[in-house]
mmCIF file of C-alpha atoms in Angstrom:
data_model
loop_
_atom_site.group_PDB
_atom_site.id
_atom_site.type_symbol
_atom_site.label_atom_id
_atom_site.label_comp_id
_atom_site.label_asym_id
_atom_site.label_seq_id
_atom_site.Cartn_x
_atom_site.Cartn_y
_atom_site.Cartn_z
ATOM 1 C CA MET D 118 0.000 0.000 0.000
ATOM 2 C CA GLU D 119 1.211 3.500 -0.827
ATOM 3 C CA THR D 120 1.752 6.143 1.851
ATOM 4 C CA VAL D 121 1.154 9.786 0.940
ATOM 5 C CA ALA D 122 2.193 12.728 3.115
ATOM 6 C CA THR D 123 1.193 16.335 2.454
ATOM 7 C CA TYR D 124 3.382 19.355 3.242
ATOM 8 C CA TYR D 125 1.992 22.870 3.062
ATOM 9 C CA ARG D 126 3.783 26.187 3.429
ATOM 10 C CA LYS D 127 2.489 29.706 2.977
ATOM 11 C CA ASP D 128 4.336 32.816 4.103
ATOM 12 C CA ASN D 129 5.663 36.065 2.666
ATOM 13 C CA SER D 130 8.419 34.327 0.723
ATOM 14 C CA VAL D 131 6.830 31.147 -0.616
ATOM 15 C CA GLN D 132 3.571 29.356 -1.268
ATOM 16 C CA ARG D 133 4.187 25.652 -1.729
ATOM 17 C CA LEU D 134 2.170 22.444 -1.612
ATOM 18 C CA THR D 135 4.157 19.206 -1.730
ATOM 19 C CA TYR D 136 3.040 15.584 -1.726
ATOM 20 C CA VAL D 137 5.433 12.754 -0.848
ATOM 21 C CA ALA D 138 4.280 9.344 -2.085
ATOM 22 C CA ILE D 139 6.149 6.302 -0.775
ATOM 23 C CA MET D 140 5.309 3.449 -3.107
ATOM 24 C CA ALA D 141 4.846 -0.104 -1.863
ATOM 25 C CA ASP D 142 7.539 -2.676 -2.616
ATOM 26 C CA GLY D 143 7.090 -3.957 -6.132
ATOM 27 C CA ALA D 144 4.812 -1.108 -7.195
ATOM 28 C CA THR D 145 4.846 -0.605 -10.954
ATOM 29 C CA ASP D 146 5.466 2.619 -12.823
ATOM 30 C CA GLU D 147 1.820 2.525 -13.869
ATOM 31 C CA LYS D 148 0.835 2.582 -10.199
ATOM 32 C CA ALA D 149 3.043 5.628 -9.586
ATOM 33 C CA ILE D 150 1.451 7.346 -12.580
ATOM 34 C CA HIS D 151 -2.012 6.591 -11.178
ATOM 35 C CA VAL D 152 -1.059 8.092 -7.801
ATOM 36 C CA ALA D 153 0.322 11.221 -9.492
ATOM 37 C CA SER D 154 -2.797 11.620 -11.617
ATOM 38 C CA THR D 155 -5.132 11.177 -8.643
ATOM 39 C CA LEU D 156 -3.273 13.696 -6.484
ATOM 40 C CA ASN D 157 -3.142 16.226 -9.304
ATOM 41 C CA ASP D 158 -6.889 15.913 -9.879
ATOM 42 C CA GLU D 159 -7.623 16.402 -6.183
ATOM 43 C CA ILE D 160 -5.810 19.747 -5.848
ATOM 44 C CA GLY D 161 -8.388 22.461 -5.315
ATOM 45 C CA SER D 162 -8.517 25.870 -6.972
ATOM 46 C CA GLU D 163 -7.377 27.509 -3.734
ATOM 47 C CA PHE D 164 -3.865 26.253 -4.590
ATOM 48 C CA ASP D 165 -3.771 27.687 -8.127
ATOM 49 C CA ASN D 166 -1.110 30.236 -7.167
ATOM 50 C CA PHE D 167 1.032 27.750 -5.242
ATOM 51 C CA ASP D 168 4.165 25.945 -6.360
ATOM 52 C CA ARG D 169 2.948 22.351 -6.370
ATOM 53 C CA GLY D 170 5.253 19.374 -6.230
ATOM 54 C CA LEU D 171 5.146 15.603 -5.943
ATOM 55 C CA THR D 172 7.997 13.441 -4.653
ATOM 56 C CA VAL D 173 7.756 9.742 -5.506
ATOM 57 C CA LYS D 174 9.923 7.233 -3.620
ATOM 58 C CA GLN D 175 10.032 3.957 -5.504
ATOM 59 C CA SER D 176 12.537 1.071 -5.385
ATOM 60 C CA GLY D 177 15.673 3.110 -4.710
ATOM 61 C CA LEU D 178 14.513 6.093 -6.760
ATOM 62 C CA THR D 179 13.512 9.461 -5.333
ATOM 63 C CA ILE D 180 11.880 11.645 -7.974
ATOM 64 C CA ALA D 181 10.697 15.179 -7.147
ATOM 65 C CA LEU D 182 8.468 16.674 -9.851
ATOM 66 C CA ARG D 183 6.053 19.470 -10.637
ATOM 67 C CA THR D 184 2.548 18.076 -10.121
ATOM 68 C CA GLU D 185 1.312 19.434 -13.461
ATOM 69 C CA THR D 186 3.934 17.452 -15.406
ATOM 70 C CA ALA D 187 4.430 14.506 -13.038
ATOM 71 C CA VAL D 188 2.264 12.092 -15.004
ATOM 72 C CA GLU D 189 4.178 12.638 -18.259
ATOM 73 C CA SER D 190 7.558 12.542 -16.495
ATOM 74 C CA LEU D 191 6.746 9.284 -14.712
ATOM 75 C CA LYS D 192 6.041 7.614 -18.061
ATOM 76 C CA HIS D 193 9.739 7.623 -18.985
ATOM 77 C CA LEU D 194 11.935 8.929 -16.150
ATOM 78 C CA PRO D 195 11.902 5.926 -13.752
ATOM 79 C CA SER D 196 13.026 3.475 -16.445
ATOM 80 C CA ARG D 197 15.892 5.764 -17.465
ATOM 81 C CA LEU D 198 16.989 6.197 -13.860
ATOM 82 C CA ARG D 199 16.854 2.452 -13.251
ATOM 83 C CA ALA D 200 19.002 1.882 -16.340
ATOM 84 C CA LEU D 201 21.491 4.338 -14.882
ATOM 85 C CA THR D 202 21.576 2.686 -11.446
ATOM 86 C CA SER D 203 22.090 -0.679 -13.132
ATOM 87 C CA ALA D 204 24.962 0.625 -15.258
ATOM 88 C CA LEU D 205 26.664 2.185 -12.229
ATOM 89 C CA GLY D 206 25.862 -0.523 -9.707
ATOM 90 C CA VAL D 207 24.389 1.942 -7.203
ATOM 91 C CA GLY D 208 21.394 1.353 -4.961
ATOM 92 C CA GLY D 209 19.498 4.469 -5.911
ATOM 93 C CA VAL D 210 19.500 8.011 -7.225
ATOM 94 C CA THR D 211 17.583 11.221 -6.584
ATOM 95 C CA TRP D 212 16.043 13.467 -9.240
ATOM 96 C CA PHE D 213 14.864 17.032 -8.615
ATOM 97 C CA ASP D 214 12.771 18.617 -11.334
ATOM 98 C CA SER D 215 13.509 22.308 -11.925
ATOM 99 C CA TRP D 216 10.005 23.279 -10.737
ATOM 100 C CA ASP D 217 11.627 23.989 -7.367
ATOM 101 C CA ASP D 218 12.851 27.601 -7.341
ATOM 102 C CA ARG D 219 16.062 26.469 -5.653
ATOM 103 C CA TYR D 220 17.223 24.901 -8.917
ATOM 104 C CA SER D 221 17.739 26.446 -12.356
ATOM 105 C CA GLU D 222 17.827 23.053 -14.071
ATOM 106 C CA ASP D 223 16.915 19.463 -13.285
ATOM 107 C CA ILE D 224 19.214 17.914 -10.678
ATOM 108 C CA LEU D 225 20.462 14.325 -10.621
ATOM 109 C CA GLU D 226 22.111 13.262 -7.349
ATOM 110 C CA ILE D 227 24.179 10.080 -7.126
ATOM 111 C CA ASP D 228 25.809 8.923 -3.894
ATOM 112 C CA SER D 229 28.495 6.317 -3.272
ATOM 113 C CA ALA D 230 29.158 5.377 -6.888
ATOM 114 C CA SER D 231 32.298 3.273 -7.182
ATOM 115 C CA GLY D 232 34.841 3.623 -9.942
ATOM 116 C CA SER D 233 36.022 6.760 -11.680
ATOM 117 C CA PRO D 234 33.819 9.865 -11.599
ATOM 118 C CA PHE D 235 34.440 10.144 -15.334
ATOM 119 C CA ASP D 236 32.773 6.738 -15.767
ATOM 120 C CA VAL D 237 29.748 8.113 -13.910
ATOM 121 C CA ILE D 238 29.705 11.179 -16.162
ATOM 122 C CA THR D 239 29.787 8.946 -19.241
ATOM 123 C CA ALA D 240 26.894 6.834 -17.946
ATOM 124 C CA VAL D 241 24.835 9.953 -17.225
ATOM 125 C CA ARG D 242 25.559 11.301 -20.705
ATOM 126 C CA ASP D 243 24.324 8.035 -22.202
ATOM 127 C CA GLN D 244 20.937 8.642 -20.571
ATOM 128 C CA PHE D 245 20.612 12.424 -20.280
ATOM 129 C CA GLY D 246 23.567 14.098 -21.972
ATOM 130 C CA SER D 247 21.573 16.024 -24.555
ATOM 131 C CA GLU D 248 19.349 17.522 -21.838
ATOM 132 C CA GLU D 249 20.049 20.448 -19.532
ATOM 133 C CA ILE D 250 20.611 18.764 -16.180
ATOM 134 C CA GLN D 251 23.099 19.067 -13.354
ATOM 135 C CA LEU D 252 24.833 15.972 -11.986
ATOM 136 C CA ARG D 253 25.782 16.102 -8.319
ATOM 137 C CA LEU D 254 28.113 13.274 -7.412
ATOM 138 C CA ASP D 255 29.014 12.680 -3.763
ATOM 139 C CA ARG D 256 31.500 9.862 -3.239
ATOM 140 C CA GLY D 257 31.914 9.993 0.532
ATOM 141 C CA ASN D 258 35.477 10.980 1.414
ATOM 142 C CA ASP D 259 36.354 11.650 -2.233
ATOM 143 C CA ALA D 260 35.741 14.868 -4.146
ATOM 144 C CA GLN D 261 32.253 16.197 -4.730
ATOM 145 C CA TRP D 262 31.467 16.774 -8.403
ATOM 146 C CA SER D 263 28.958 19.124 -9.971
ATOM 147 C CA VAL D 264 28.631 18.718 -13.747
ATOM 148 C CA THR D 265 26.138 20.651 -15.853
ATOM 149 C CA PHE D 266 25.085 18.908 -19.048
ATOM 150 C CA PRO D 267 25.315 18.972 -22.003
ATOM 151 C CA TYR D 268 28.996 18.154 -21.433
ATOM 152 C CA SER D 269 30.813 17.019 -24.549
ATOM 153 C CA VAL D 270 32.943 13.898 -24.801
ATOM 154 C CA GLN D 271 35.797 16.021 -26.154
ATOM 155 C CA ALA D 272 35.779 18.371 -23.153
ATOM 156 C CA GLN D 273 35.560 15.441 -20.750
ATOM 157 C CA ASP D 274 38.461 13.593 -22.384
ATOM 158 C CA LYS D 275 40.616 16.722 -22.267
ATOM 159 C CA LEU D 276 39.980 17.284 -18.561
ATOM 160 C CA GLU D 277 40.346 13.598 -17.688
ATOM 161 C CA SER D 278 43.745 13.465 -19.385
ATOM 162 C CA ALA D 279 44.872 16.535 -17.460
ATOM 163 C CA VAL D 280 43.575 15.505 -14.042
ATOM 164 C CA GLY D 281 44.674 11.888 -13.639
ATOM 165 C CA THR D 282 44.124 9.746 -10.564
ATOM 166 C CA ASP D 283 46.862 11.399 -8.484
ATOM 167 C CA LEU D 284 45.247 14.837 -8.764
ATOM 168 C CA GLU D 285 41.864 13.348 -7.886
ATOM 169 C CA LYS D 286 43.327 12.389 -4.488
ATOM 170 C CA VAL D 287 43.723 16.033 -3.407
ATOM 171 C CA MET D 288 40.500 17.368 -4.907
ATOM 172 C CA GLN D 289 37.662 18.327 -2.555
ATOM 173 C CA ARG D 290 35.200 19.795 -5.040
ATOM 174 C CA ILE D 291 35.071 20.268 -8.795
ATOM 175 C CA GLU D 292 32.448 22.143 -10.815
ATOM 176 C CA ILE D 293 31.992 21.922 -14.586
ATOM 177 C CA ASP D 294 29.626 24.036 -16.680
ATOM 178 C CA GLY D 295 29.493 25.136 -20.299
ATOM 179 C CA ASP D 296 32.015 22.461 -21.324
ATOM 180 C CA HIS D 297 34.744 23.804 -19.067
ATOM 181 C CA LEU D 298 35.964 23.744 -15.486
ATOM 182 C CA THR D 299 34.506 26.587 -13.415
ATOM 183 C CA ASN D 300 35.758 25.759 -9.920
ATOM 184 C CA LEU D 301 38.361 23.483 -8.357
ATOM 185 C CA THR D 302 38.939 23.129 -4.610
ATOM 186 C CA VAL D 303 41.851 21.085 -3.259
ATOM 187 C CA THR D 304 43.558 20.247 0.021
ATOM 188 C CA VAL D 305 47.308 19.625 -0.002
ATOM 189 C CA ASP D 306 49.577 18.339 2.736
ATOM 190 C CA SER D 307 51.682 20.767 4.727
ATOM 191 C CA GLY D 308 55.400 20.708 4.145
ATOM 192 C CA PRO D 309 57.963 22.240 1.817
ATOM 193 C CA ASP D 310 57.188 23.924 -1.487
ATOM 194 C CA VAL D 311 53.428 24.304 -1.023
ATOM 195 C CA VAL D 312 53.323 26.995 -3.703
ATOM 196 C CA GLY D 313 55.170 24.796 -6.184
ATOM 197 C CA ARG D 314 52.755 21.928 -5.618
ATOM 198 C CA LEU D 315 49.777 24.245 -6.018
ATOM 199 C CA GLU D 316 51.265 25.642 -9.234
ATOM 200 C CA ASP D 317 51.539 22.112 -10.597
ATOM 201 C CA ILE D 318 47.857 21.463 -9.807
ATOM 202 C CA ILE D 319 46.759 24.735 -11.428
ATOM 203 C CA ASP D 320 48.870 24.138 -14.536
ATOM 204 C CA ARG D 321 47.539 20.626 -14.985
ATOM 205 C CA ALA D 322 43.908 21.609 -14.490
ATOM 206 C CA ASP D 323 44.324 24.630 -16.769
ATOM 207 C CA SER D 324 45.686 22.417 -19.539
ATOM 208 C CA GLY D 325 42.404 20.499 -19.452
ATOM 209 C CA THR D 326 40.025 23.437 -19.692
ATOM 210 C CA SER D 327 39.728 27.065 -20.747
ATOM 211 C CA ALA D 328 39.982 30.135 -18.522
ATOM 212 C CA PRO D 329 38.565 31.747 -16.547
ATOM 213 C CA TRP D 330 38.014 29.428 -13.615
ATOM 214 C CA SER D 331 38.219 29.569 -9.845
ATOM 215 C CA PHE D 332 40.834 27.804 -7.709
ATOM 216 C CA ASN D 333 40.554 27.371 -3.943
ATOM 217 C CA TRP D 334 42.902 25.516 -1.654
ATOM 218 C CA SER D 335 43.720 24.709 1.945
ATOM 219 C CA VAL D 336 46.810 23.197 3.541
ATOM 220 C CA GLY D 337 46.158 20.295 5.892
ATOM 221 C CA SER D 338 43.125 21.357 7.890
ATOM 222 C CA SER D 339 41.108 24.214 6.416
ATOM 223 C CA ARG D 340 41.616 26.196 9.646
ATOM 224 C CA SER D 341 44.764 26.866 11.685
ATOM 225 C CA THR D 342 45.020 25.321 15.138
ATOM 226 C CA ASP D 343 46.069 28.487 16.955
ATOM 227 C CA GLY D 344 43.871 31.228 15.551
ATOM 228 C CA ASN D 345 41.092 29.603 13.571
ATOM 229 C CA LEU D 346 42.433 31.303 10.452
ATOM 230 C CA LEU D 347 42.146 29.942 6.923
ATOM 231 C CA THR D 348 45.160 27.931 5.776
ATOM 232 C CA GLY D 349 44.484 28.565 2.096
ATOM 233 C CA GLY D 350 43.106 31.091 -0.336
ATOM 234 C CA HIS D 351 41.391 31.780 -3.634
ATOM 235 C CA ILE D 352 42.614 32.581 -7.143
ATOM 236 C CA SER D 353 40.710 33.738 -10.210
ATOM 237 C CA VAL D 354 42.644 31.902 -12.930
ATOM 238 C CA GLY D 355 42.707 33.906 -16.148
ATOM 239 C CA SER D 356 40.487 36.645 -14.729
ATOM 240 C CA CYS D 357 40.205 39.185 -11.901
ATOM 241 C CA ASP D 358 36.910 38.054 -10.419
ATOM 242 C CA TYR D 359 37.208 38.860 -6.706
ATOM 243 C CA ALA D 360 34.930 40.488 -4.157
ATOM 244 C CA HIS D 361 37.277 43.475 -4.025
ATOM 245 C CA ASP D 362 35.220 45.375 -1.441
ATOM 246 C CA SER D 363 34.873 42.438 0.954
ATOM 247 C CA ALA D 364 36.555 42.427 4.353
ATOM 248 C CA LYS D 365 38.546 39.335 3.421
ATOM 249 C CA GLU D 366 40.074 41.074 0.394
ATOM 250 C CA LYS D 367 40.746 44.322 2.246
ATOM 251 C CA GLU D 368 42.045 42.794 5.495
ATOM 252 C CA PRO D 369 43.231 39.261 4.682
ATOM 253 C CA SER D 370 45.236 39.000 7.916
ATOM 254 C CA GLN D 371 41.956 38.920 9.832
ATOM 255 C CA PHE D 372 40.947 35.738 8.014
ATOM 256 C CA MET D 373 44.063 33.952 6.737
ATOM 257 C CA THR D 374 47.367 32.727 8.119
ATOM 258 C CA THR D 375 50.537 34.555 7.130
ATOM 259 C CA GLU D 376 51.632 31.580 5.031
ATOM 260 C CA ALA D 377 48.297 31.499 3.201
ATOM 261 C CA ILE D 378 48.497 35.213 2.394
ATOM 262 C CA LYS D 379 52.018 34.823 1.004
ATOM 263 C CA ALA D 380 51.007 31.852 -1.132
ATOM 264 C CA GLN D 381 47.891 33.622 -2.379
ATOM 265 C CA THR D 382 49.903 36.697 -3.366
ATOM 266 C CA GLN D 383 52.437 34.605 -5.294
ATOM 267 C CA LEU D 384 49.784 32.587 -7.078
ATOM 268 C CA ARG D 385 47.665 35.604 -7.977
ATOM 269 C CA ASP D 386 50.720 37.317 -9.436
ATOM 270 C CA SER D 387 51.186 34.302 -11.696
ATOM 271 C CA TYR D 388 47.650 33.339 -12.651
ATOM 272 C CA ASP D 389 45.080 36.131 -12.412
ATOM 273 C CA THR D 390 44.775 39.127 -14.741
ATOM 274 C CA CYS D 391 44.442 41.885 -12.161
ATOM 275 C CA PRO D 392 46.555 44.989 -12.839
#
C-alpha cells in the first residue's frame, strides 16, 4: 500500500504544496502514474497560485516533480533512472525537477558510486547528456562533483587526461559548466614547497580546460590550530573576479594565516589578470 504525506507552506516568501508518495515494494510505474494523476486531480482551486510538487519514492529512486507534469515525467523517467543505477551498480538516485525555485535546471544526485567519476559522467551522458541537467556526485570521502550537461565527450576527455588519478586524491570539489571547469577546490599536505605543488595542480587543471576558472585551496586542515584562520586562499585563474570590497580582500590577515596570504599573493601574481 502507498503512503502519501502532504506538506503545506504559505508565508511572505513562498507558497508551496508538496506531496510525498512512498510506493509499496514492487509497485509498478503505472501505479506511480495513477497516484500522481489522482493527487493532481484532487488539488483544489485555492492552490492555483502555489508551487505544487510531488515526490515519488520507488525502489531506490527518489523523484521530485512538478505536479502538473508529473504524469508525463513518470512515463519515462523511472526506467531511465533504473538503467542508470544498473549501469553504475548503485542502490538508488535522486532526481529534482527544476520546478523547485532552488534549482535552475533538473538535478540528478548520485551517492556512493564506485569507480572513476568520469565513468559516472559517461553513464549519465548516455541517458541524459543532450538535456540540460546538473549531476551532483558525492562519493563519501572523495571529491564532490557538480557537472552541468550537455557536457561534450571532447571536453571530458581533455579534462580527464589533465587531471589523472593522483590529482583526484587532493580534490575536494570540482564544478563543470558550459564544457569547461569553473571551480576546483583542493587540500594539499603541509610541508615544503606548497606553492610549487599548487602551481603544478593549477597548470595541470588549466591544460584540461579554458579560462577563466576559480581555484581554492587549503593546507592540511582548512583552519589553523592556533587562531582559527584559513590555511588557504582563492585565485581567479585567467580573470580578476574577486569580491574586491569584501573584508577578506581588504584585510586578509583577519581571516588567513601569514603563510596562506604569502602563497595567495604569489599565485595571484602568476595566474590572475588583475593589474
